[in-house]
PDB file of C-alpha atoms in Angstrom:
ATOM      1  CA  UNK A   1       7.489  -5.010 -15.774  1.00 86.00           C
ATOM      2  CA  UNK A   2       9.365  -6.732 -13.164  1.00 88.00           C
ATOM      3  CA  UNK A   3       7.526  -9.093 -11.469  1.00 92.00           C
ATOM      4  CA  UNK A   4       8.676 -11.276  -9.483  1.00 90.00           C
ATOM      5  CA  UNK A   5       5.405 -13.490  -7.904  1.00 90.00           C
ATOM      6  CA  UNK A   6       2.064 -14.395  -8.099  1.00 94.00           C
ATOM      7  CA  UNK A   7      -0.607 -15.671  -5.662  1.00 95.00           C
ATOM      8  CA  UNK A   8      -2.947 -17.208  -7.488  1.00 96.00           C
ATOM      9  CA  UNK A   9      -6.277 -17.065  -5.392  1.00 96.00           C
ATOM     10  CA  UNK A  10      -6.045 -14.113  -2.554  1.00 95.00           C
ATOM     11  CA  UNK A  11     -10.241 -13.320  -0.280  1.00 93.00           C
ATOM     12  CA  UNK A  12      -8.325 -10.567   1.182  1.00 90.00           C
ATOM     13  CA  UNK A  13      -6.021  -8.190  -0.878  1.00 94.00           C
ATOM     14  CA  UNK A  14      -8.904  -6.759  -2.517  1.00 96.00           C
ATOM     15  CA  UNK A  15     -12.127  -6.518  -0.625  1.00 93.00           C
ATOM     16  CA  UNK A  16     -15.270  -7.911  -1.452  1.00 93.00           C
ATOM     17  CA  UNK A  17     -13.711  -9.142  -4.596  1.00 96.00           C
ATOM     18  CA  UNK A  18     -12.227 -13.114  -5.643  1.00 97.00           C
ATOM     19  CA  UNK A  19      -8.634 -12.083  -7.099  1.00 98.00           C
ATOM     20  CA  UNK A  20      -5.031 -13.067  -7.674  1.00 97.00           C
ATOM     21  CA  UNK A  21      -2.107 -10.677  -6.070  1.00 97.00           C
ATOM     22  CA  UNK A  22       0.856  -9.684  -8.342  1.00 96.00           C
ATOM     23  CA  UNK A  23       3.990  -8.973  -6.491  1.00 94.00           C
ATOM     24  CA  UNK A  24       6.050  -6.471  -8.121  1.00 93.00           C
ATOM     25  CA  UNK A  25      10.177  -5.814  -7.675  1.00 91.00           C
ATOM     26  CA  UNK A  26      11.925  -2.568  -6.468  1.00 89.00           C
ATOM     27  CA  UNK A  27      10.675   0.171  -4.066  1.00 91.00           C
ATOM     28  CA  UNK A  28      12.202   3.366  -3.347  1.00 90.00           C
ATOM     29  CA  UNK A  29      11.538   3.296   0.138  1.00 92.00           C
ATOM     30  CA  UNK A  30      13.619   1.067   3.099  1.00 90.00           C
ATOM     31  CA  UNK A  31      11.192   0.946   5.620  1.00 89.00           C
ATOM     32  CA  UNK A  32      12.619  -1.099   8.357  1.00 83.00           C
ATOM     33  CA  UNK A  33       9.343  -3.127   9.378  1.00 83.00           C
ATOM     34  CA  UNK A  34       8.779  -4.853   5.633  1.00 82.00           C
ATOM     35  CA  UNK A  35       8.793  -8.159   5.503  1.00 76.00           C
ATOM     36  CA  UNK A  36       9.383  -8.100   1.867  1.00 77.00           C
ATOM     37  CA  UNK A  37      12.999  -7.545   1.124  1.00 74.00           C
ATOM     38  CA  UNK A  38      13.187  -9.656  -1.614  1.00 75.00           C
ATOM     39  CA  UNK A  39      10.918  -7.293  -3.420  1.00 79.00           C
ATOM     40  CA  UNK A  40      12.752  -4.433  -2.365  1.00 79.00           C
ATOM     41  CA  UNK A  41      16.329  -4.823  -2.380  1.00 70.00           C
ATOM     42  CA  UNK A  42      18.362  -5.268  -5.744  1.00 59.00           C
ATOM     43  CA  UNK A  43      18.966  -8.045  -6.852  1.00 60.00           C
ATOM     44  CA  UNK A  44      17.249 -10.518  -4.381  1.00 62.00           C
ATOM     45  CA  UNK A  45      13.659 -11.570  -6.189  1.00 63.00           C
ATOM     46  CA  UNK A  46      13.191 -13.939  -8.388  1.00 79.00           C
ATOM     47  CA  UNK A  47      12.060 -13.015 -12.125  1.00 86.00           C
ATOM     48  CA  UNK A  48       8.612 -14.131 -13.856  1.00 89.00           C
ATOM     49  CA  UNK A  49       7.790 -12.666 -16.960  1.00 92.00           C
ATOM     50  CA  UNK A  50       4.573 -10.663 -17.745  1.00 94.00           C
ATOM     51  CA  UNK A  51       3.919 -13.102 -20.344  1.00 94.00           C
ATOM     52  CA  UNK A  52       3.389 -15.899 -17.603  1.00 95.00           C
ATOM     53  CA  UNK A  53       1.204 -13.584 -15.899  1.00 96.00           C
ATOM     54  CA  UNK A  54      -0.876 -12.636 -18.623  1.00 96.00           C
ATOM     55  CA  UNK A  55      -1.145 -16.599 -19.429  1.00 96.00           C
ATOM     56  CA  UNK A  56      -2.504 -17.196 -16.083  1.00 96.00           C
ATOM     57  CA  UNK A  57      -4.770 -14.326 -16.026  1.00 97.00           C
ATOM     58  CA  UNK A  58      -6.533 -15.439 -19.292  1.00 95.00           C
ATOM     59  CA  UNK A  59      -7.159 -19.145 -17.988  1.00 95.00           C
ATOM     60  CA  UNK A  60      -9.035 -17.242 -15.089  1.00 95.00           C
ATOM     61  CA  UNK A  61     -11.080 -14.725 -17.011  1.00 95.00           C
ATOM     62  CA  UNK A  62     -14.742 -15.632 -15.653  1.00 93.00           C
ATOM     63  CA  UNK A  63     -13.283 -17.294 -12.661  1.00 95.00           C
ATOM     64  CA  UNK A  64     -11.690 -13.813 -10.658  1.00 97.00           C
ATOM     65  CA  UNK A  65     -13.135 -10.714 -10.128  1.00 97.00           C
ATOM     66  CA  UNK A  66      -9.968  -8.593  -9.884  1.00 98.00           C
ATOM     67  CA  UNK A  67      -5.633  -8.253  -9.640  1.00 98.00           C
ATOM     68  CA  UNK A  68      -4.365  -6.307  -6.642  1.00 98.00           C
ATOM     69  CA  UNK A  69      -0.729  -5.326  -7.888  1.00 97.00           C
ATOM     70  CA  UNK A  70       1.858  -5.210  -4.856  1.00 95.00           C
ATOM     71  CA  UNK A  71       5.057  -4.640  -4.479  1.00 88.00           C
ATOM     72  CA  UNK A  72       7.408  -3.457  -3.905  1.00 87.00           C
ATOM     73  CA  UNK A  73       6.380  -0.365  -4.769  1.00 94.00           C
ATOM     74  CA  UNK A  74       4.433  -1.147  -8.460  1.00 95.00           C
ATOM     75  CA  UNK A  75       4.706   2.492  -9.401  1.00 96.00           C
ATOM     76  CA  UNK A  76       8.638   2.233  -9.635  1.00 92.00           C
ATOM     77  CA  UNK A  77       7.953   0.307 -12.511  1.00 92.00           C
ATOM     78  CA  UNK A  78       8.103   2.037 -15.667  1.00 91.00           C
ATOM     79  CA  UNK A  79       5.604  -0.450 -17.204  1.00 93.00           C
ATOM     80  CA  UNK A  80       3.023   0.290 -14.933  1.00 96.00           C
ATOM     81  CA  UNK A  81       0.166   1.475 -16.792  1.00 97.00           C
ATOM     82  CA  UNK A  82       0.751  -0.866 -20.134  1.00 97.00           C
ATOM     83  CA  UNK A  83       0.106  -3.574 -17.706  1.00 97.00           C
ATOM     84  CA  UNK A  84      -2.831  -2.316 -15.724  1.00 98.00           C
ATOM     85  CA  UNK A  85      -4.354  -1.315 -19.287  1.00 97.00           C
ATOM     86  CA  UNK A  86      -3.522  -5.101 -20.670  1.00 97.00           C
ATOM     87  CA  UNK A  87      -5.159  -6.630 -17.290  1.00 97.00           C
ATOM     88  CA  UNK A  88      -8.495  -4.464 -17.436  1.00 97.00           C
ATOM     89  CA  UNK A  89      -8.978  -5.411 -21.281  1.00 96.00           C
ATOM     90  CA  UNK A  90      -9.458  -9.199 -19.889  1.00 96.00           C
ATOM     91  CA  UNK A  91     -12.317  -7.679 -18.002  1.00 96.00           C
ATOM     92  CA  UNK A  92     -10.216  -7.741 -14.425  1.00 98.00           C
ATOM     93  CA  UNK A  93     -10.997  -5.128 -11.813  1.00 98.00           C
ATOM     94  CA  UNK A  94      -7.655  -3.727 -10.592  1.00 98.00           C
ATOM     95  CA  UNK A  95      -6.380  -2.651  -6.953  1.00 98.00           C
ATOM     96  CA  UNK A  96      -3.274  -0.734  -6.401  1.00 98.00           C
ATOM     97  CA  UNK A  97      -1.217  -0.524  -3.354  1.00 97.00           C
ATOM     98  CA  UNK A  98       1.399   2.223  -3.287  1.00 97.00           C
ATOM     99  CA  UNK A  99       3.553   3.903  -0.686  1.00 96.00           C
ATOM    100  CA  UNK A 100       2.465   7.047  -2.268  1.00 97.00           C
ATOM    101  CA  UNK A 101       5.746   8.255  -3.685  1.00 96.00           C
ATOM    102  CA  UNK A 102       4.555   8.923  -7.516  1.00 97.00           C
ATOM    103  CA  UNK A 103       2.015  11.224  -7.841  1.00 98.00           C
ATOM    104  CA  UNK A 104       2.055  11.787 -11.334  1.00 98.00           C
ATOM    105  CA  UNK A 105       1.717   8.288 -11.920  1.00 97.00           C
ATOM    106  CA  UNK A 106      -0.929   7.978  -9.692  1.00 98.00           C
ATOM    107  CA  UNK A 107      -2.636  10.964 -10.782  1.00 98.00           C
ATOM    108  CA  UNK A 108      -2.238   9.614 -14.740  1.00 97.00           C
ATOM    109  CA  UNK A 109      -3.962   6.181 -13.736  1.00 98.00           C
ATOM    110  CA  UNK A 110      -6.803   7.595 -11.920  1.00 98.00           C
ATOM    111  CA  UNK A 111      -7.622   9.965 -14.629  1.00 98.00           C
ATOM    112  CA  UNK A 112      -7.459   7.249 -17.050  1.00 97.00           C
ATOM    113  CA  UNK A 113      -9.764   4.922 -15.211  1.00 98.00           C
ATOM    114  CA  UNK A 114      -7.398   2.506 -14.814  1.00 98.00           C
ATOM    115  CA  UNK A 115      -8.114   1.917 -10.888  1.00 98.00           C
ATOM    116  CA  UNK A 116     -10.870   0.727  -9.303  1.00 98.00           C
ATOM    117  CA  UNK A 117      -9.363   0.386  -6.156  1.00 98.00           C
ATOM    118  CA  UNK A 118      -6.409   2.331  -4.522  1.00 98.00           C
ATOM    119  CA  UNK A 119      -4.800   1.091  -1.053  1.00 98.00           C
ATOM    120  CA  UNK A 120      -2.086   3.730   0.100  1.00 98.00           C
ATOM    121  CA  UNK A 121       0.447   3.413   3.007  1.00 97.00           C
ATOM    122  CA  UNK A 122       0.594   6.613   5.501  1.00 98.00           C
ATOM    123  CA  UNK A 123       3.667   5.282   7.456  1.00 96.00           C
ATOM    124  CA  UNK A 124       3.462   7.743  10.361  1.00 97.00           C
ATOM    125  CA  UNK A 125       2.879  11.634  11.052  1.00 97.00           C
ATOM    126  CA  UNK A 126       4.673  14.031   8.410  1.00 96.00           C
ATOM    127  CA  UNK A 127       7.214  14.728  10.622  1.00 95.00           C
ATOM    128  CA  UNK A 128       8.593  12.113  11.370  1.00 95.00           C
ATOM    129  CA  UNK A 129       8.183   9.918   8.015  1.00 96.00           C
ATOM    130  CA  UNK A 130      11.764  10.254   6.810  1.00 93.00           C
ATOM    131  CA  UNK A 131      13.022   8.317   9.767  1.00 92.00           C
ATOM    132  CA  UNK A 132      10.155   5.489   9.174  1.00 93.00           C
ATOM    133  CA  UNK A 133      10.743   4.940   5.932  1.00 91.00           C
ATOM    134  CA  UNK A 134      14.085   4.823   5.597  1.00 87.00           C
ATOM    135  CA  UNK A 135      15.113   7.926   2.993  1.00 87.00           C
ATOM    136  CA  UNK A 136      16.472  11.589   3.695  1.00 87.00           C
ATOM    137  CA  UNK A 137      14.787  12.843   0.538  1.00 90.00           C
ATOM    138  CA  UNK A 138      11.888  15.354   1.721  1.00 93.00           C
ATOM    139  CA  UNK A 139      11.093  15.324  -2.152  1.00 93.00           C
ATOM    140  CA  UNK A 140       9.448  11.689  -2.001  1.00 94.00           C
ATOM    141  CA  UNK A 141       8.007  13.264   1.167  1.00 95.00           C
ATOM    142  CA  UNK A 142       6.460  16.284  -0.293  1.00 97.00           C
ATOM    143  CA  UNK A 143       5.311  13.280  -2.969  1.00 97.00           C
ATOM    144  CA  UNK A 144       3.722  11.843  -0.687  1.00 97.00           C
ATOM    145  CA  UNK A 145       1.552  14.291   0.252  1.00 98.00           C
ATOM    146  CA  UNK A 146       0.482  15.273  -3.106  1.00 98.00           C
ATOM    147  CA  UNK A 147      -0.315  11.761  -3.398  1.00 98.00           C
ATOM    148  CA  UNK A 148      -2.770  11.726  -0.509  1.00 98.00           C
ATOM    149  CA  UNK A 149      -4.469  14.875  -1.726  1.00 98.00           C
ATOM    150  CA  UNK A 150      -5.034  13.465  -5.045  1.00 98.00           C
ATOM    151  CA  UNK A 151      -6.692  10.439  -3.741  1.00 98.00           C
ATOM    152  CA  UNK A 152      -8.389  12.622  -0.942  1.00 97.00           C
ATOM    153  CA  UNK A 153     -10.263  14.217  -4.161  1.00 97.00           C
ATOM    154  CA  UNK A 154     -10.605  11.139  -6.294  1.00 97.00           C
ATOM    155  CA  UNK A 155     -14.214   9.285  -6.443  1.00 96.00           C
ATOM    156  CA  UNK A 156     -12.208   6.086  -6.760  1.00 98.00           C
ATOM    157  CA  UNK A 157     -13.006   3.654  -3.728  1.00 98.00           C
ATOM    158  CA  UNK A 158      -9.405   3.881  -1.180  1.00 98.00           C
ATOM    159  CA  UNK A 159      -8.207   3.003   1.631  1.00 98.00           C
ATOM    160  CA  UNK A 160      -4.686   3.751   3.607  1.00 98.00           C
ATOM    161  CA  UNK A 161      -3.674   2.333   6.277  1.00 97.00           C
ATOM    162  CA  UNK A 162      -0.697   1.905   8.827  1.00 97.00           C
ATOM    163  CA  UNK A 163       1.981  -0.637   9.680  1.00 95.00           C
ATOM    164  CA  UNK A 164       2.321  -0.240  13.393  1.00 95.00           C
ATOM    165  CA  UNK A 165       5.567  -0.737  16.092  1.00 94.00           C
ATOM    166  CA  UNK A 166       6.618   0.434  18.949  1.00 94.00           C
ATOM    167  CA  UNK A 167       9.862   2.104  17.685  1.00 93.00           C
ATOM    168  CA  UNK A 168       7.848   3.915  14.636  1.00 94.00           C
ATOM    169  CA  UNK A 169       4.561   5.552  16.133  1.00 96.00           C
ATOM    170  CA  UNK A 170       3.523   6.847  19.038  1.00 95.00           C
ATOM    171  CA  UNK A 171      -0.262   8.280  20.393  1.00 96.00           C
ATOM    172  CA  UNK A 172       1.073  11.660  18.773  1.00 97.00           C
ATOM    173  CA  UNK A 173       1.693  10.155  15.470  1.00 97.00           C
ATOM    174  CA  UNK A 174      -2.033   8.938  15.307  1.00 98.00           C
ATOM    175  CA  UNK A 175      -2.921  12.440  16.140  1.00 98.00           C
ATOM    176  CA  UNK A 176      -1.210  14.042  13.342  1.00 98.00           C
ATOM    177  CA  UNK A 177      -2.559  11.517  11.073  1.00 98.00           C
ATOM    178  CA  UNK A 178      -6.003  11.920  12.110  1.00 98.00           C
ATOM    179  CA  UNK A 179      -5.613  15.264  11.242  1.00 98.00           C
ATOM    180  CA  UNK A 180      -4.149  14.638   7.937  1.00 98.00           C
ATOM    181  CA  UNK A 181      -6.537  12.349   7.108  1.00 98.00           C
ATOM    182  CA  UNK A 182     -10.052  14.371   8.357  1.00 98.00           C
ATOM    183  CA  UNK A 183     -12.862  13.463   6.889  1.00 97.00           C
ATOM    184  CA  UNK A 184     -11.706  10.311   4.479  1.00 98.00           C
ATOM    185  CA  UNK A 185     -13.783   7.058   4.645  1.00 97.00           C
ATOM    186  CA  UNK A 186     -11.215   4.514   5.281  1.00 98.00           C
ATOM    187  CA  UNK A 187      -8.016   3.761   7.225  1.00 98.00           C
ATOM    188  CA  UNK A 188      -6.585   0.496   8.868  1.00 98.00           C
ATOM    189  CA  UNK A 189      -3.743   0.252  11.509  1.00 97.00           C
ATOM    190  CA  UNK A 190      -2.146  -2.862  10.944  1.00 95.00           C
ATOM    191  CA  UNK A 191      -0.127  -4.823  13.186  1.00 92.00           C
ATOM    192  CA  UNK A 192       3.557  -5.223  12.332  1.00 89.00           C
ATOM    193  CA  UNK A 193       4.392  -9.044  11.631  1.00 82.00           C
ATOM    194  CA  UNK A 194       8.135 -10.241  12.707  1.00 76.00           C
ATOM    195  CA  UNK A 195       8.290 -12.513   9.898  1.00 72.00           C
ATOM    196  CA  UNK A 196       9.503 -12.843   6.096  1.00 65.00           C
ATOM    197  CA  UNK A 197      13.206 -11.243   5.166  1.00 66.00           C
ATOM    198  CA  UNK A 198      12.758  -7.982   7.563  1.00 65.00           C
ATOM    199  CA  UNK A 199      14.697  -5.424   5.962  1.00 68.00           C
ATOM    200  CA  UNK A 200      15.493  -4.173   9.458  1.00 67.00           C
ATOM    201  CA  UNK A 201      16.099  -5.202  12.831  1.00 76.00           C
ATOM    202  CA  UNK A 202      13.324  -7.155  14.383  1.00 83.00           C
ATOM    203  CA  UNK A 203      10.782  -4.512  15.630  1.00 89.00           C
ATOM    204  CA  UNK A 204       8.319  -4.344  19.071  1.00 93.00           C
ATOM    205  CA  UNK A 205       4.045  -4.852  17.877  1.00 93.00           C
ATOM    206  CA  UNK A 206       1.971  -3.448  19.991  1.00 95.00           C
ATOM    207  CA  UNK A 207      -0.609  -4.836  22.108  1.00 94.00           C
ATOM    208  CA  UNK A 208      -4.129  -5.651  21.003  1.00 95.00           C
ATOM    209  CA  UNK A 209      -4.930  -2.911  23.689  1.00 96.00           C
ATOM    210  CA  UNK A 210      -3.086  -0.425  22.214  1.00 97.00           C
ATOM    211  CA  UNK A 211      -4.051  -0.355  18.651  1.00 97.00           C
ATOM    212  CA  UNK A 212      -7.446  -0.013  19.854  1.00 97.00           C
ATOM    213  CA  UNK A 213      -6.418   3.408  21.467  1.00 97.00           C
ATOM    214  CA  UNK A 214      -5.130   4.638  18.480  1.00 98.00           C
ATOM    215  CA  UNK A 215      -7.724   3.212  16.855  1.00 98.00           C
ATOM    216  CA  UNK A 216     -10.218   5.733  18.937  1.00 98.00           C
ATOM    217  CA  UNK A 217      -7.902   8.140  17.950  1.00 98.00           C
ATOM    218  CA  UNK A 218      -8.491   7.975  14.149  1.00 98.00           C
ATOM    219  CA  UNK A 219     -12.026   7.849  14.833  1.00 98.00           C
ATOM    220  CA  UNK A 220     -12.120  11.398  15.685  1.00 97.00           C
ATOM    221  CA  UNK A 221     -10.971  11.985  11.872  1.00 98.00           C
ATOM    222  CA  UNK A 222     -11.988   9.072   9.748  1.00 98.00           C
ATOM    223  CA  UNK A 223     -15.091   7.362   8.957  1.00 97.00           C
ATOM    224  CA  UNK A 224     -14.539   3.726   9.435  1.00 98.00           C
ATOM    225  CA  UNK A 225     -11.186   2.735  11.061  1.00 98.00           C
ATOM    226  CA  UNK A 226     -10.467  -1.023  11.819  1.00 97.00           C
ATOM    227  CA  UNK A 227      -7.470  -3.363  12.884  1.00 97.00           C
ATOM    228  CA  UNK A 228      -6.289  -5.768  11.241  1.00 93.00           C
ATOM    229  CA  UNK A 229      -3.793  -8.457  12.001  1.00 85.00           C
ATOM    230  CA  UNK A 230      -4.696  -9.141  15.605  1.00 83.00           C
TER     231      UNK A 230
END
């Protein structure tokens, strides 16, 4: 595994659970509005090996609830599911966040009952989600949305959600997702944060206002739909 961080005490990666984040290194995707380019691009992050992790984790067995593993994109790593299996055999719950772009990794860890808790990124519509995330392969594309049909018919509790700008989404985006989407539980439009090591040129947010239109707009399709990072 290559991991290259660890917050040690997070309220909100994994909700309604007390857990620690572990921020994994390399991702497939270049999506211009992450913040997180040290965990993206080669050769930037810093190294910590699992065994440091582990070491932590077993001081805190009793004390957290759960790991939410972050990237990145933790599915890139071929390690993956060793890890996840040596972190739930301390008795830790275990969130995933993924851009969606293994499915058969996904799929494998699901069936397994590795996951309690899976927290996928829809970056816009389908038709446009080459340009947003920063690839010309309409392979990881076509990944991706065997990766939201798996989860779509998965009893594991998930969420996905959407980073938000002005230059990546507009109302018609929202609409296409809603669509996508129709009749999941969960999905979050998050506001895009100018901060970090953007991998991209600095990007426009959106209003407050705004985000609550689209947020109307998912209601159509999706159960409970919130904002967050306003």
């Amino acid at each position: 595994m290559n991991i290259s961080g660890i917050q040690k005490l997070t309220l909100l990666d994994f909700p309604g659970r007390l857990a620690c984040t572990v921020f994994t290194t390399g991702c497939n995707f270049r999506c211009p509005f992450c913040h997180n380019a040290s965990l993206v691009l080669p050769g930037k992050g810093e190294h910590i090996e699992t065994e440091q992790v582990i070491s932590f984790l077993k001081k805190r067995e009793g004390v957290l609830e759960g790991v939410c593993i972050t990237g990145g994109e933790p599915c890139f790593q071929d390690g993956i599911e060793e890890f996840i299996q040596e972190v739930r055999s301390m008795g830790f719950l275990v969130k995933l966040d993924t851009n969606g772009s293994f499915p058969e990794k996904l799929s494998s860890l699901l069936e397994k009952k590795l996951l309690d808790y899976v927290a996928m990124d829809i970056k816009t519509s389908k038709e446009n989600y080459l340009r947003v995330c920063g690839i010309k392969n309409e392979r990881l594309l076509q990944n991706v949305i065997e990766s939201v049909e798996i989860l779509k018919k998965s009893s594991v509790e998930h969420e996905f959600r959407t980073t938000t700008a002005k230059e990546l989404q507009e109302s018609d985006d929202f609409e296409r997702i809603g669509e996508w989407l129709k009749g999941e539980k969960s999905y979050f439009i998050q506001q895009y944060r100018a901060d970090g090591e953007l991998i991209g040129e600095e990007l426009t947010p959106y209003e407050k206002e705004e985000l609550l239109t689209f947020a109307d707009i998912m209601r159509r399709y999706v159960t409970n739909v919130d904002i967050r990072g306003v």
